[in-house]
CSV table of C-alpha atoms in Angstrom, one decimal:
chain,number,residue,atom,x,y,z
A,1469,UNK,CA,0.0,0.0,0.0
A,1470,UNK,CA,1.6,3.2,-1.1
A,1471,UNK,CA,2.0,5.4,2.2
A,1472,UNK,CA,1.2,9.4,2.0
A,1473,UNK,CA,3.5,11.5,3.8
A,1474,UNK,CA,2.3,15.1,4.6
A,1475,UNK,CA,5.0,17.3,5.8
A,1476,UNK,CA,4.8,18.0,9.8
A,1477,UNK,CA,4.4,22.1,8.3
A,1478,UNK,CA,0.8,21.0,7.1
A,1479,UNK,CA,-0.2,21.2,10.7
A,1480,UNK,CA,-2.1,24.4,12.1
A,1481,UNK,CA,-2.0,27.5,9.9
A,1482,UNK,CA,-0.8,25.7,6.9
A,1483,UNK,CA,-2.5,23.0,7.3
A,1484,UNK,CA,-5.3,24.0,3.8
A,1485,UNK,CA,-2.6,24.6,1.5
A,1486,UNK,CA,0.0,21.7,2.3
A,1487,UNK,CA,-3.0,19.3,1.5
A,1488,UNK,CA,-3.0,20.1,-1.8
A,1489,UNK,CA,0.4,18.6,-1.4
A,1490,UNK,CA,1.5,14.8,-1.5
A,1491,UNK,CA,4.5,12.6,-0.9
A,1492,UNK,CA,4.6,8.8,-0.9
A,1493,UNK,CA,7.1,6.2,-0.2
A,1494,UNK,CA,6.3,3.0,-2.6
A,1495,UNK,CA,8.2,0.0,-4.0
A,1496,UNK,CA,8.3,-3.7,-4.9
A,1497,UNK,CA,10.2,-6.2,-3.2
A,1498,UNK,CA,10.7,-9.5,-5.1
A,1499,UNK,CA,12.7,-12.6,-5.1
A,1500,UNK,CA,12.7,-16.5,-5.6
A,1501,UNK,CA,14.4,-19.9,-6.3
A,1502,UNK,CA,15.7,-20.3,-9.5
A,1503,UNK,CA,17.5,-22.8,-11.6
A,1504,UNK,CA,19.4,-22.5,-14.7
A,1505,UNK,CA,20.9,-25.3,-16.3
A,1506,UNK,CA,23.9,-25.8,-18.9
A,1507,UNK,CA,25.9,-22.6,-17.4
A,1508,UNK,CA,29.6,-22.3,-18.9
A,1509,UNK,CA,32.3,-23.0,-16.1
A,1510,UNK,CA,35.6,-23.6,-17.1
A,1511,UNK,CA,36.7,-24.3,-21.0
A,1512,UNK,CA,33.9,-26.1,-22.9
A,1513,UNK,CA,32.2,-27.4,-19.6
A,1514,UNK,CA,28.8,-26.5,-18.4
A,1515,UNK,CA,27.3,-26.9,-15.0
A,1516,UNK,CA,23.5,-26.4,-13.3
A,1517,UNK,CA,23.0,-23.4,-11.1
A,1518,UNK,CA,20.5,-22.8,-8.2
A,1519,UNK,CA,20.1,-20.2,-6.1
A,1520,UNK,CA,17.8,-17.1,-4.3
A,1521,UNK,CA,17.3,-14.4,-6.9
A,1522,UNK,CA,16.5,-11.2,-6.6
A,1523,UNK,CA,14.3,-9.3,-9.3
A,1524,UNK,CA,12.7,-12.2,-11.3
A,1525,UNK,CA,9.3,-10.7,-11.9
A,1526,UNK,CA,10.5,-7.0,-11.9
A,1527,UNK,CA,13.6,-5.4,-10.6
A,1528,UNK,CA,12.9,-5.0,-6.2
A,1529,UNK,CA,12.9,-0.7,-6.1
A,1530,UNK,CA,12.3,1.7,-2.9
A,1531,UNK,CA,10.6,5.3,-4.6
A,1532,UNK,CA,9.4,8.2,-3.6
A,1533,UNK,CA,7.6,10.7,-5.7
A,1534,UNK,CA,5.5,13.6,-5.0
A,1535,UNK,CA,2.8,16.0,-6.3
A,1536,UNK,CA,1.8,19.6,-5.4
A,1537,UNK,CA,-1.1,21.1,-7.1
A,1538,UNK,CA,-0.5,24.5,-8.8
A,1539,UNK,CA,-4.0,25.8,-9.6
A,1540,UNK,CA,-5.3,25.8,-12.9
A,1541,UNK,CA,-4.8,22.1,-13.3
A,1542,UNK,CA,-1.2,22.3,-13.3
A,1543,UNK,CA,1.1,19.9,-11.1
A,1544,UNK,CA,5.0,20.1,-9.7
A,1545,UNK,CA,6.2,16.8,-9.2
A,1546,UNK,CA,9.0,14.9,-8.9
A,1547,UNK,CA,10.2,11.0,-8.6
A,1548,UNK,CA,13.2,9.3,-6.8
A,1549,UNK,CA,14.0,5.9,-7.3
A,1550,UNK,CA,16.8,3.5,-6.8
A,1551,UNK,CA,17.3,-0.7,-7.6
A,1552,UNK,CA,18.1,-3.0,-5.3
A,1553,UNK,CA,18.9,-6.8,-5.4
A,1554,UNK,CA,17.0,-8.5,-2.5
A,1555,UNK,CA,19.2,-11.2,-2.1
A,1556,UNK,CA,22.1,-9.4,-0.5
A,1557,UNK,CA,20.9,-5.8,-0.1
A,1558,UNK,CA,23.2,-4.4,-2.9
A,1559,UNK,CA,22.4,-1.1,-5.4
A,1560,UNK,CA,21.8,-1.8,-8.7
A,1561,UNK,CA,22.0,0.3,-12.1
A,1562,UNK,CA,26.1,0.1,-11.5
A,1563,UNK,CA,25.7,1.0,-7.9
A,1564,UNK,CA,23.9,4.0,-8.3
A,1565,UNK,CA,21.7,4.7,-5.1
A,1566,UNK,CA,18.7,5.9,-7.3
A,1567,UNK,CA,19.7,5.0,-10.8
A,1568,UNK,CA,16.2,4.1,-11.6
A,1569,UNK,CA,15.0,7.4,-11.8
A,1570,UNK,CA,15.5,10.4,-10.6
A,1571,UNK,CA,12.9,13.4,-12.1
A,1572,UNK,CA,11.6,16.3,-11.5
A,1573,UNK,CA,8.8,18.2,-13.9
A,1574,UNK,CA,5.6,19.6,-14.5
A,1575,UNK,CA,2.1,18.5,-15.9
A,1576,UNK,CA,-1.4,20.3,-17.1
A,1577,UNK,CA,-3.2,21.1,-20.2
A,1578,UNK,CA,0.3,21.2,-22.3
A,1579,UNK,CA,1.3,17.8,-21.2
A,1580,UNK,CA,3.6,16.6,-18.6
A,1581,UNK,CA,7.5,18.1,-19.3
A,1582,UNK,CA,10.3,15.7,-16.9
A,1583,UNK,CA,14.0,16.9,-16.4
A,1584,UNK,CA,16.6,14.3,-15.3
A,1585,UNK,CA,17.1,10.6,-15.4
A,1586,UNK,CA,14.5,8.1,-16.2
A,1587,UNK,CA,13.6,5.4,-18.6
A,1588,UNK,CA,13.0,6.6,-23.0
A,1589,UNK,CA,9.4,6.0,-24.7
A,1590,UNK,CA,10.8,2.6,-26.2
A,1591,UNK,CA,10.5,1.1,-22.8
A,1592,UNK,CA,6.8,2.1,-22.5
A,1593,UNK,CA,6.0,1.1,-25.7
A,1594,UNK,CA,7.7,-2.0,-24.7
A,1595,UNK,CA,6.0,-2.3,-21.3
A,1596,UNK,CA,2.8,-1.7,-23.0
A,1597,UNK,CA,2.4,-4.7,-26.4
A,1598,UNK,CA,5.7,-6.8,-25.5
A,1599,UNK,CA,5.9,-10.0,-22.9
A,1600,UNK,CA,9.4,-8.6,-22.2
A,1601,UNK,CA,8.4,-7.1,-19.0
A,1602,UNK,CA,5.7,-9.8,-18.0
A,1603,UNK,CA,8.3,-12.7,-17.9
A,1604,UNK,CA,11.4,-10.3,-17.2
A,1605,UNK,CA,13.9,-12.8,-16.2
A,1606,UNK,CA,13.9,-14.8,-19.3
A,1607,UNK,CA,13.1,-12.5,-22.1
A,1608,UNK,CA,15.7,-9.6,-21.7
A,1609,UNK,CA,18.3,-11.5,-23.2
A,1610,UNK,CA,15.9,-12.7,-25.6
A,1611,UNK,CA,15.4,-9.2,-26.8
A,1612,UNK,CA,19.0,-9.2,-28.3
A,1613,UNK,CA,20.5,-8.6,-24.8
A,1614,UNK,CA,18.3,-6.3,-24.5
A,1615,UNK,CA,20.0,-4.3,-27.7
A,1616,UNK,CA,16.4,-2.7,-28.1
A,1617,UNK,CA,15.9,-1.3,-24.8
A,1618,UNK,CA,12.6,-3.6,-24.0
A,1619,UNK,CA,13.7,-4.3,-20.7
A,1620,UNK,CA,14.9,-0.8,-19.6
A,1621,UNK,CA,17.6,1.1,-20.3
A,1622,UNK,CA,18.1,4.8,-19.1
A,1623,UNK,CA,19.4,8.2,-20.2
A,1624,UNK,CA,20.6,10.6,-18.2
A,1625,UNK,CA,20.6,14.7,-18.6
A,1626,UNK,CA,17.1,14.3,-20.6
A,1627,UNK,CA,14.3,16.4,-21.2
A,1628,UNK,CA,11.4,14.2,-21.6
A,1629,UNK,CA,7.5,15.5,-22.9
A,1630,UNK,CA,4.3,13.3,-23.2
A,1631,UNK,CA,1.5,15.2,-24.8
A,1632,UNK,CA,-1.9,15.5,-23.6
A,1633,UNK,CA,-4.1,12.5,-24.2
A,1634,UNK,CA,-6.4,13.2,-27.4
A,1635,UNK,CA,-9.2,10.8,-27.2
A,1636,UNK,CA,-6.3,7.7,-26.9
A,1637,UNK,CA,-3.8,9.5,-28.8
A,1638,UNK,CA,-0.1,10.9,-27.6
A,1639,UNK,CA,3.2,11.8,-29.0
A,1640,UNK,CA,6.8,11.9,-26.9
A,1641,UNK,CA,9.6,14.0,-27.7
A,1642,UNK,CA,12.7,13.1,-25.2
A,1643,UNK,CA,16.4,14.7,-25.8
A,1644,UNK,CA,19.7,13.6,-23.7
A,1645,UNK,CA,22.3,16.3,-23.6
A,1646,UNK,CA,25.8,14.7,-23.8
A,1647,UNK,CA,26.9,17.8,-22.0
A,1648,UNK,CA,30.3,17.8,-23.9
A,1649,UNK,CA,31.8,21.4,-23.8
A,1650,UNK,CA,32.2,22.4,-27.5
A,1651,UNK,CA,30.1,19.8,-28.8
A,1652,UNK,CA,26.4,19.0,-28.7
A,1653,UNK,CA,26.1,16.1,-30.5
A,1654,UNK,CA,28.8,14.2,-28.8
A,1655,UNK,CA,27.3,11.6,-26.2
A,1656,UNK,CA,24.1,13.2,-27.5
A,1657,UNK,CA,20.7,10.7,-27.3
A,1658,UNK,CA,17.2,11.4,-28.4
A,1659,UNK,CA,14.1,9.7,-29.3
A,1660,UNK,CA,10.0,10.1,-30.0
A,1661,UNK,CA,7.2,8.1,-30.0
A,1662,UNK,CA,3.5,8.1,-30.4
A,1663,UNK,CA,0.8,5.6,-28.9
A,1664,UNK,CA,-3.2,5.2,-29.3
A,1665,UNK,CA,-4.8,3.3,-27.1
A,1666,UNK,CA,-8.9,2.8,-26.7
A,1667,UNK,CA,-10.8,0.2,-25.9
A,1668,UNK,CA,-9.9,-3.3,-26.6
A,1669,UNK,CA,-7.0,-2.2,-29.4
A,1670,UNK,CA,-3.6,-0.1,-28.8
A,1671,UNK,CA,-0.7,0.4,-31.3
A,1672,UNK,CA,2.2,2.3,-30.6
A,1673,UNK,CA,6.0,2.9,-32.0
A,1674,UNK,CA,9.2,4.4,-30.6
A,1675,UNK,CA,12.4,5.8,-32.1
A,1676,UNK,CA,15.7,5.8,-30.4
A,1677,UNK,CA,19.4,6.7,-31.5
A,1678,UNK,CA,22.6,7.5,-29.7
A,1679,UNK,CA,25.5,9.2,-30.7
A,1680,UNK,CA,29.2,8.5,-29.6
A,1681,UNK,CA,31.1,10.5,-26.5
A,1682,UNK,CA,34.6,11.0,-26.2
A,1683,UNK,CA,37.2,8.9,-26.5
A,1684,UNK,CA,39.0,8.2,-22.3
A,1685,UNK,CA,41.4,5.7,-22.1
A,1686,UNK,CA,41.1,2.7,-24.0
A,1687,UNK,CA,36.9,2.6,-24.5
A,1688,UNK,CA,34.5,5.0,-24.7
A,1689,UNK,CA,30.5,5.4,-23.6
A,1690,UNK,CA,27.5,6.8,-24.5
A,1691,UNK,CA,27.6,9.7,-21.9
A,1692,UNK,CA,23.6,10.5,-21.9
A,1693,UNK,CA,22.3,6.6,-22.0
A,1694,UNK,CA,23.4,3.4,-20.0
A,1695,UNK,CA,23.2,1.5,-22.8
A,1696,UNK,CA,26.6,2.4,-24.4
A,1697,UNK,CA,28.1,1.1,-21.1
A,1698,UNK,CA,28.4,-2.5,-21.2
A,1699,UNK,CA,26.0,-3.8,-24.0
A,1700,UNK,CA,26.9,-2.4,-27.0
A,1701,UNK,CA,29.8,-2.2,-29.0
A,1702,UNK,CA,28.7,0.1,-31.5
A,1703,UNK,CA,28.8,2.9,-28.5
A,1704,UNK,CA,31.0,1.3,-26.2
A,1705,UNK,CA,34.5,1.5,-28.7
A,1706,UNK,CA,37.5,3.7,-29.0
A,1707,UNK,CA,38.0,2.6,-32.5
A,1708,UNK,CA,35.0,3.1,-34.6
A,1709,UNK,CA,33.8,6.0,-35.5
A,1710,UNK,CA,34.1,9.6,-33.7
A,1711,UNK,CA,33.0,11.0,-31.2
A,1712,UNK,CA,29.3,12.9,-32.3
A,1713,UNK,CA,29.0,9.8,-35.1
A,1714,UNK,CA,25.3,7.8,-34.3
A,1715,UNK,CA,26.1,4.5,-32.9
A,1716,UNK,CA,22.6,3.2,-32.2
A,1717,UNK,CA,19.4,3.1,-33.8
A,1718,UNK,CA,16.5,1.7,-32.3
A,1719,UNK,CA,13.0,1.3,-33.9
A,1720,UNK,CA,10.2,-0.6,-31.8
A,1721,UNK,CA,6.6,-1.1,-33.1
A,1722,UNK,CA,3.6,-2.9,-30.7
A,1723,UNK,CA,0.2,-3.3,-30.8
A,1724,UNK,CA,-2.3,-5.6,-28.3
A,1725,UNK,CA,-5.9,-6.8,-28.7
A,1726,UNK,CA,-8.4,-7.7,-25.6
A,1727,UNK,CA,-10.5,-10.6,-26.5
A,1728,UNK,CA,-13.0,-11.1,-23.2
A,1729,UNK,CA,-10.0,-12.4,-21.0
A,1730,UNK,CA,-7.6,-12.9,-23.4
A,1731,UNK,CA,-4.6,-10.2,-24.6
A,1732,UNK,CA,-3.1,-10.8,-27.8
A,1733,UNK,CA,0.3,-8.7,-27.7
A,1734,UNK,CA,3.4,-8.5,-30.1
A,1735,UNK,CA,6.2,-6.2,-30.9
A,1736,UNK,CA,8.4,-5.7,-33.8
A,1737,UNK,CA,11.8,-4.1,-32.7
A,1738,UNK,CA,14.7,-3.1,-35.1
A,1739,UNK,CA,18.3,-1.8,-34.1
A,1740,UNK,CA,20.9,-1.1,-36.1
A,1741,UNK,CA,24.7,-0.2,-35.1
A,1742,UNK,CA,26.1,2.1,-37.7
A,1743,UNK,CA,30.0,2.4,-36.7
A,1744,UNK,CA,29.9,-1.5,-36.2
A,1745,UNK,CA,32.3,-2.8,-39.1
A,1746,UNK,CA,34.7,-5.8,-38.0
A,1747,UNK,CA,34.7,-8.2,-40.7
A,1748,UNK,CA,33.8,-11.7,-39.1
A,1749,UNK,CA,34.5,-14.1,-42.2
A,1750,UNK,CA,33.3,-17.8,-41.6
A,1751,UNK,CA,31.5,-18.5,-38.1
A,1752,UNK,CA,33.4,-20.3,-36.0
A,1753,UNK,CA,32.6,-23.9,-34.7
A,1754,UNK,CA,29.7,-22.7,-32.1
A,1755,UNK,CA,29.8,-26.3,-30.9
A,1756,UNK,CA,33.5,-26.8,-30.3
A,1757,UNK,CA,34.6,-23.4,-29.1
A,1758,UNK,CA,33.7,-21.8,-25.7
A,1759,UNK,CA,31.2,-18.7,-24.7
A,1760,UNK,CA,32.0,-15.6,-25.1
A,1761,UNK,CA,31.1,-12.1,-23.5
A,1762,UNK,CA,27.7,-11.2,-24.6
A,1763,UNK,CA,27.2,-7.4,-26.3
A,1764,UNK,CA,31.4,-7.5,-26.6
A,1765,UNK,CA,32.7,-10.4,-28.4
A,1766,UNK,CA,32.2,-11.1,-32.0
A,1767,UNK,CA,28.9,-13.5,-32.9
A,1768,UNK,CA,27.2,-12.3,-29.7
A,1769,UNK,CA,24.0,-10.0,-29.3
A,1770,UNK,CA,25.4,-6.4,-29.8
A,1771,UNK,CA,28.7,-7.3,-30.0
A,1772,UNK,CA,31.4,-6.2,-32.2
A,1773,UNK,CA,30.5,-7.4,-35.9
A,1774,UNK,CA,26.6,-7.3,-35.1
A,1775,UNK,CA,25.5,-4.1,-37.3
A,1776,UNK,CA,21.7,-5.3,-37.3
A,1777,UNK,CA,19.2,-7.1,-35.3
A,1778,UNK,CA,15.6,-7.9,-36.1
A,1779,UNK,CA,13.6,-8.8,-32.9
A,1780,UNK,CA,9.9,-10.6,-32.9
A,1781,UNK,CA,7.8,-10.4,-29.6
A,1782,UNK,CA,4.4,-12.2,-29.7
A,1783,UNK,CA,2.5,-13.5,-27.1
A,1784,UNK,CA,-0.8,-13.7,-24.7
A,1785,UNK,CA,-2.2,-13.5,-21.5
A,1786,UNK,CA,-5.4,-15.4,-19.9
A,1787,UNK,CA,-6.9,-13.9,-17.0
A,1788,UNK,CA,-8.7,-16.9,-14.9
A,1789,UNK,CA,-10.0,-15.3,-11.6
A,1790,UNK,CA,-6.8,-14.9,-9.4
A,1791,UNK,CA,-4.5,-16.6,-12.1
A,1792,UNK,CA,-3.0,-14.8,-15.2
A,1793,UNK,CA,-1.3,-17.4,-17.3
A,1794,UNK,CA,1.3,-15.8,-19.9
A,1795,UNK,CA,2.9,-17.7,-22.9
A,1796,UNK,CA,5.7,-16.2,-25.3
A,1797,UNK,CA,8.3,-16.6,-28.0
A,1798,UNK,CA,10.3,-14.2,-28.9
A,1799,UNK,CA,12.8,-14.5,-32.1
A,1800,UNK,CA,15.5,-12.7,-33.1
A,1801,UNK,CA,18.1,-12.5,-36.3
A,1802,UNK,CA,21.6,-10.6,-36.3
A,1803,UNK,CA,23.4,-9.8,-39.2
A,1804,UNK,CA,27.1,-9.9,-38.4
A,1805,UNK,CA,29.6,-8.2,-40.5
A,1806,UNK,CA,31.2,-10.3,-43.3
A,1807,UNK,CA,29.5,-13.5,-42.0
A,1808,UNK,CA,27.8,-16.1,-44.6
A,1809,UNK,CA,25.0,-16.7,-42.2
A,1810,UNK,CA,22.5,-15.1,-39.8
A,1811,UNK,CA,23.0,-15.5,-35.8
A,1812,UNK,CA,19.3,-16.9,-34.5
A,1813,UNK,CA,17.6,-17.2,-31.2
A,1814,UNK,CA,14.0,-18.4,-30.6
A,1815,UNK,CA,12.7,-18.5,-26.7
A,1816,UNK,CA,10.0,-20.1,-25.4
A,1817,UNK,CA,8.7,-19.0,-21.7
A,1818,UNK,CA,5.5,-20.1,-20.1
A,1819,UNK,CA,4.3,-18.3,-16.7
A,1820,UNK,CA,1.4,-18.3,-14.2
A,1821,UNK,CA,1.0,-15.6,-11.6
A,1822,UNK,CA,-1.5,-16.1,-8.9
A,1823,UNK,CA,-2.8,-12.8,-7.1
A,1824,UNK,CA,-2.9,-13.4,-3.5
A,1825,UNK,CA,-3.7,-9.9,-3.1
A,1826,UNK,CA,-4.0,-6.4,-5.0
A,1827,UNK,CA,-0.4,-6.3,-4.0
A,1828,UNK,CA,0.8,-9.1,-3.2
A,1829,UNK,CA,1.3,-12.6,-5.9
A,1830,UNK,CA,3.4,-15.8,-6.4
A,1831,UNK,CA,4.7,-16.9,-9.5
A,1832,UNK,CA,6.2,-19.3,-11.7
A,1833,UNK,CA,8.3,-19.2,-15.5
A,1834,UNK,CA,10.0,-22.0,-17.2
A,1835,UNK,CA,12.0,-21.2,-20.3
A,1836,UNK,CA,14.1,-22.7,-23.2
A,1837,UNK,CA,16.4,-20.3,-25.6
A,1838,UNK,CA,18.6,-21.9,-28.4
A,1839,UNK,CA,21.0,-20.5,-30.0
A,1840,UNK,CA,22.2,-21.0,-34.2
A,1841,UNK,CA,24.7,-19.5,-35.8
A,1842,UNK,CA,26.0,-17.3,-33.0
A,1843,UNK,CA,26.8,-17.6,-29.2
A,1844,UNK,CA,24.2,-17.7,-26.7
A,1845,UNK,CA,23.4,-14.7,-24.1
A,1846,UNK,CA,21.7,-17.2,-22.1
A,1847,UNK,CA,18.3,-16.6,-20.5
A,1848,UNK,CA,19.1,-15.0,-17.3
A,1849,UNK,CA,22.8,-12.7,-15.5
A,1850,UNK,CA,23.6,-15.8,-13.9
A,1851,UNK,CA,25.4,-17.4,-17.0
A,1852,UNK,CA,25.5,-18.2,-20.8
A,1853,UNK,CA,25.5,-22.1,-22.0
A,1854,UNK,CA,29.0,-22.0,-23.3
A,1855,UNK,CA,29.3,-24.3,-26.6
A,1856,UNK,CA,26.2,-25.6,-26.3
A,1857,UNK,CA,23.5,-24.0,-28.3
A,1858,UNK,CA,20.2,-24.7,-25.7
A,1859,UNK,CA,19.7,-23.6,-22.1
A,1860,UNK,CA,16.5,-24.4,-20.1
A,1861,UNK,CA,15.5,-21.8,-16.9
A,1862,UNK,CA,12.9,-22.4,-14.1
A,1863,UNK,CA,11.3,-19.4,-11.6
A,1864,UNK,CA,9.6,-20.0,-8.2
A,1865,UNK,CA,8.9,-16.7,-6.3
A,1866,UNK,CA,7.1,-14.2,-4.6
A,1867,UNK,CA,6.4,-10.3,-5.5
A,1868,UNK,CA,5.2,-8.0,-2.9
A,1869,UNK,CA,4.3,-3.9,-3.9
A,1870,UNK,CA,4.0,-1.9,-0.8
């Protein structure tokens, strides 16, 4: 239950106009048992892994936002959120303590107008006609390690508008500075979007596209969006392309359809990385040869020779009085430079969520992702299947919003 906090000023004289004022303290706390099996150890070798996880349903997040009402419909507000893993208390988004998101804006008639850090419009888009973020542990990776920002990636230094809603209908306009002296399109992001949504049907699309920082040391980042830092090369490289040059370009189109208590959802998602041009000749022996780093090495997801990716998302949910049972596949292609052949991965994840509460439900996901033609990401962070081409996943857990 979200808890309102009304400053102790609001008592006495105050007390009328701080209640046009609200701040609450919300979250989710998650975790669960999971298994992966076929996860690379030492050389060709694989090995099963259980554990406690934290985040499998959604990332586990302590927020607080606020609201104060302005008159004349118009709001000040502001949200501050940071990731956690509940298995051993640690930050995450790299450590930062509220790396989620951390806004401040204002909304009326015009729209609603957010300065600061937060998620881009492909992630609502996303959230709104994928399965990414209704099975999250298994389909991130799925989505071409997550190349087209389905399951969250960030930007910092951004200016982000959402237009009024016009019978269904609104637009999105968000710009990250790089906030490179001399420069403005260096470590420069921005992106748009529109989405209608009434009734039973909603379609929607989102653009995205990042441009390369500056050159320190021996790599380089995206300076405005977290996903130059680790996950793809096209960005993250101090030898293709210059600084200001567009690394990434993301394209996401989705659209659902409510049949009684049935949702029919699917997304098409296509990213392209424009600076990305090692020559890979003949894939290697995927069979005989070990993993390699995911979004780094060469025949991975968003990794040194992968230019392109095309990413499928279809799937549905069945509402059944307290259960909602979720089924997905989600294929993916990569064109890698010089290479005779496409890289392929097709997932299949199953799920069932039963809603002990309005806040509180258990779950379960089983999973399989195979791999051809290129290395494996794996379902989940806790490992890739080496040489082998298959890995299988299993969820148990618990999700509690407060």
């Amino acid at each position: 239950m979200k808890k309102s906090a009304i400053g102790l000023a609001c008592l006495g004289i105050v007390g009328t106009a701080c209640a046009q004022s609200s701040v609450e303290i919300y979250g989710i706390a998650t975790a669960g048992l999971g298994y992966v099996d076929k996860v690379a150890t030492t050389g060709t070798s694989t090995g099963n892994r259980v554990g406690i996880d934290s985040g499998q349903y959604t990332q586990s997040r302590l927020g607080f936002r606020g609201a104060e009402d302005l008159g004349g419909g118009n709001k000040a507000e502001f949200v501050i959120e940071g990731g956690f893993t509940l298995d051993n208390g640690a930050s995450t988004q790299n450590g930062a303590t509220f790396g989620r998101r951390t806004t401040v804006g204002l909304s009326g008639n015009y729209g609603d107008v957010q300065l600061g850090r937060r998620k881009d419009y492909t992630d609502f888009i996303a959230n709104q006609y994928s399965t990414a973020s209704r099975m999250l542990p298994f389909t991130g990776k799925a989505h071409g390690n997550n190349l087209d920002r389905a399951t969250g990636e960030r930007a910092n230094n951004m200016i982000y508008y959402t237009t009024p809603n016009f019978g269904g209908f609104q637009a999105n306009f968000t710009y990250a500075f790089g906030e490179t002296v001399g420069s403005n399109s260096t470590g420069q992001s921005l992106g748009l979007g529109a989405n209608y949504d009434n009734g039973p049907f909603g379609i929607g699309f989102a653009y995205w596209q990042s441009k390369k920082a500056a050159t320190v040391g021996s790599a380089t980042t995206n300076t405005s969006s977290d996903q130059g830092a680790a996950t793809n090369a096209g960005c993250n490289t101090s030898t293709l392309g210059n600084a200001g040059d567009t690394c990434t370009k993301v394209w996401m189109l989705g659209s659902n359809y409510d049949i009684g208590p049935v949702t029919l959802r699917g997304t098409y998602s296509l990213v392209k990385q424009p600076l990305v041009n090692a020559s890979s000749g003949t894939a290697v022996n995927f069979v005989r040869t070990a993993t390699a780093t995911s979004g780094v090495a060469a025949f991975t997801a968003g990794g040194i020779n992968n230019s392109r990716a095309d990413i499928y998302d279809v799937g549905a949910d069945y509402k059944l009085g307290n259960w909602v049972f979720k089924g997905s596949v989600i294929h993916s292609r990569y064109d890698f430079v010089g290479a005779s052949n496409k890289g392929k991965l097709t997932t299949l994840v199953l799920g069932a969520d039963y809603n002990l509460s309005k806040r509180s439900l258990l779950y379960a996901m089983v999973a399989n992702m195979r791999a051809s033609d290129m290395y494996s990401p794996g379902l989940t962070s806790n490992g890739a299947p080496g040489a082998d081409k298959s890995q299988n996943a299993l969820a148990l857990g618990i999700l509690h919003r407060f």
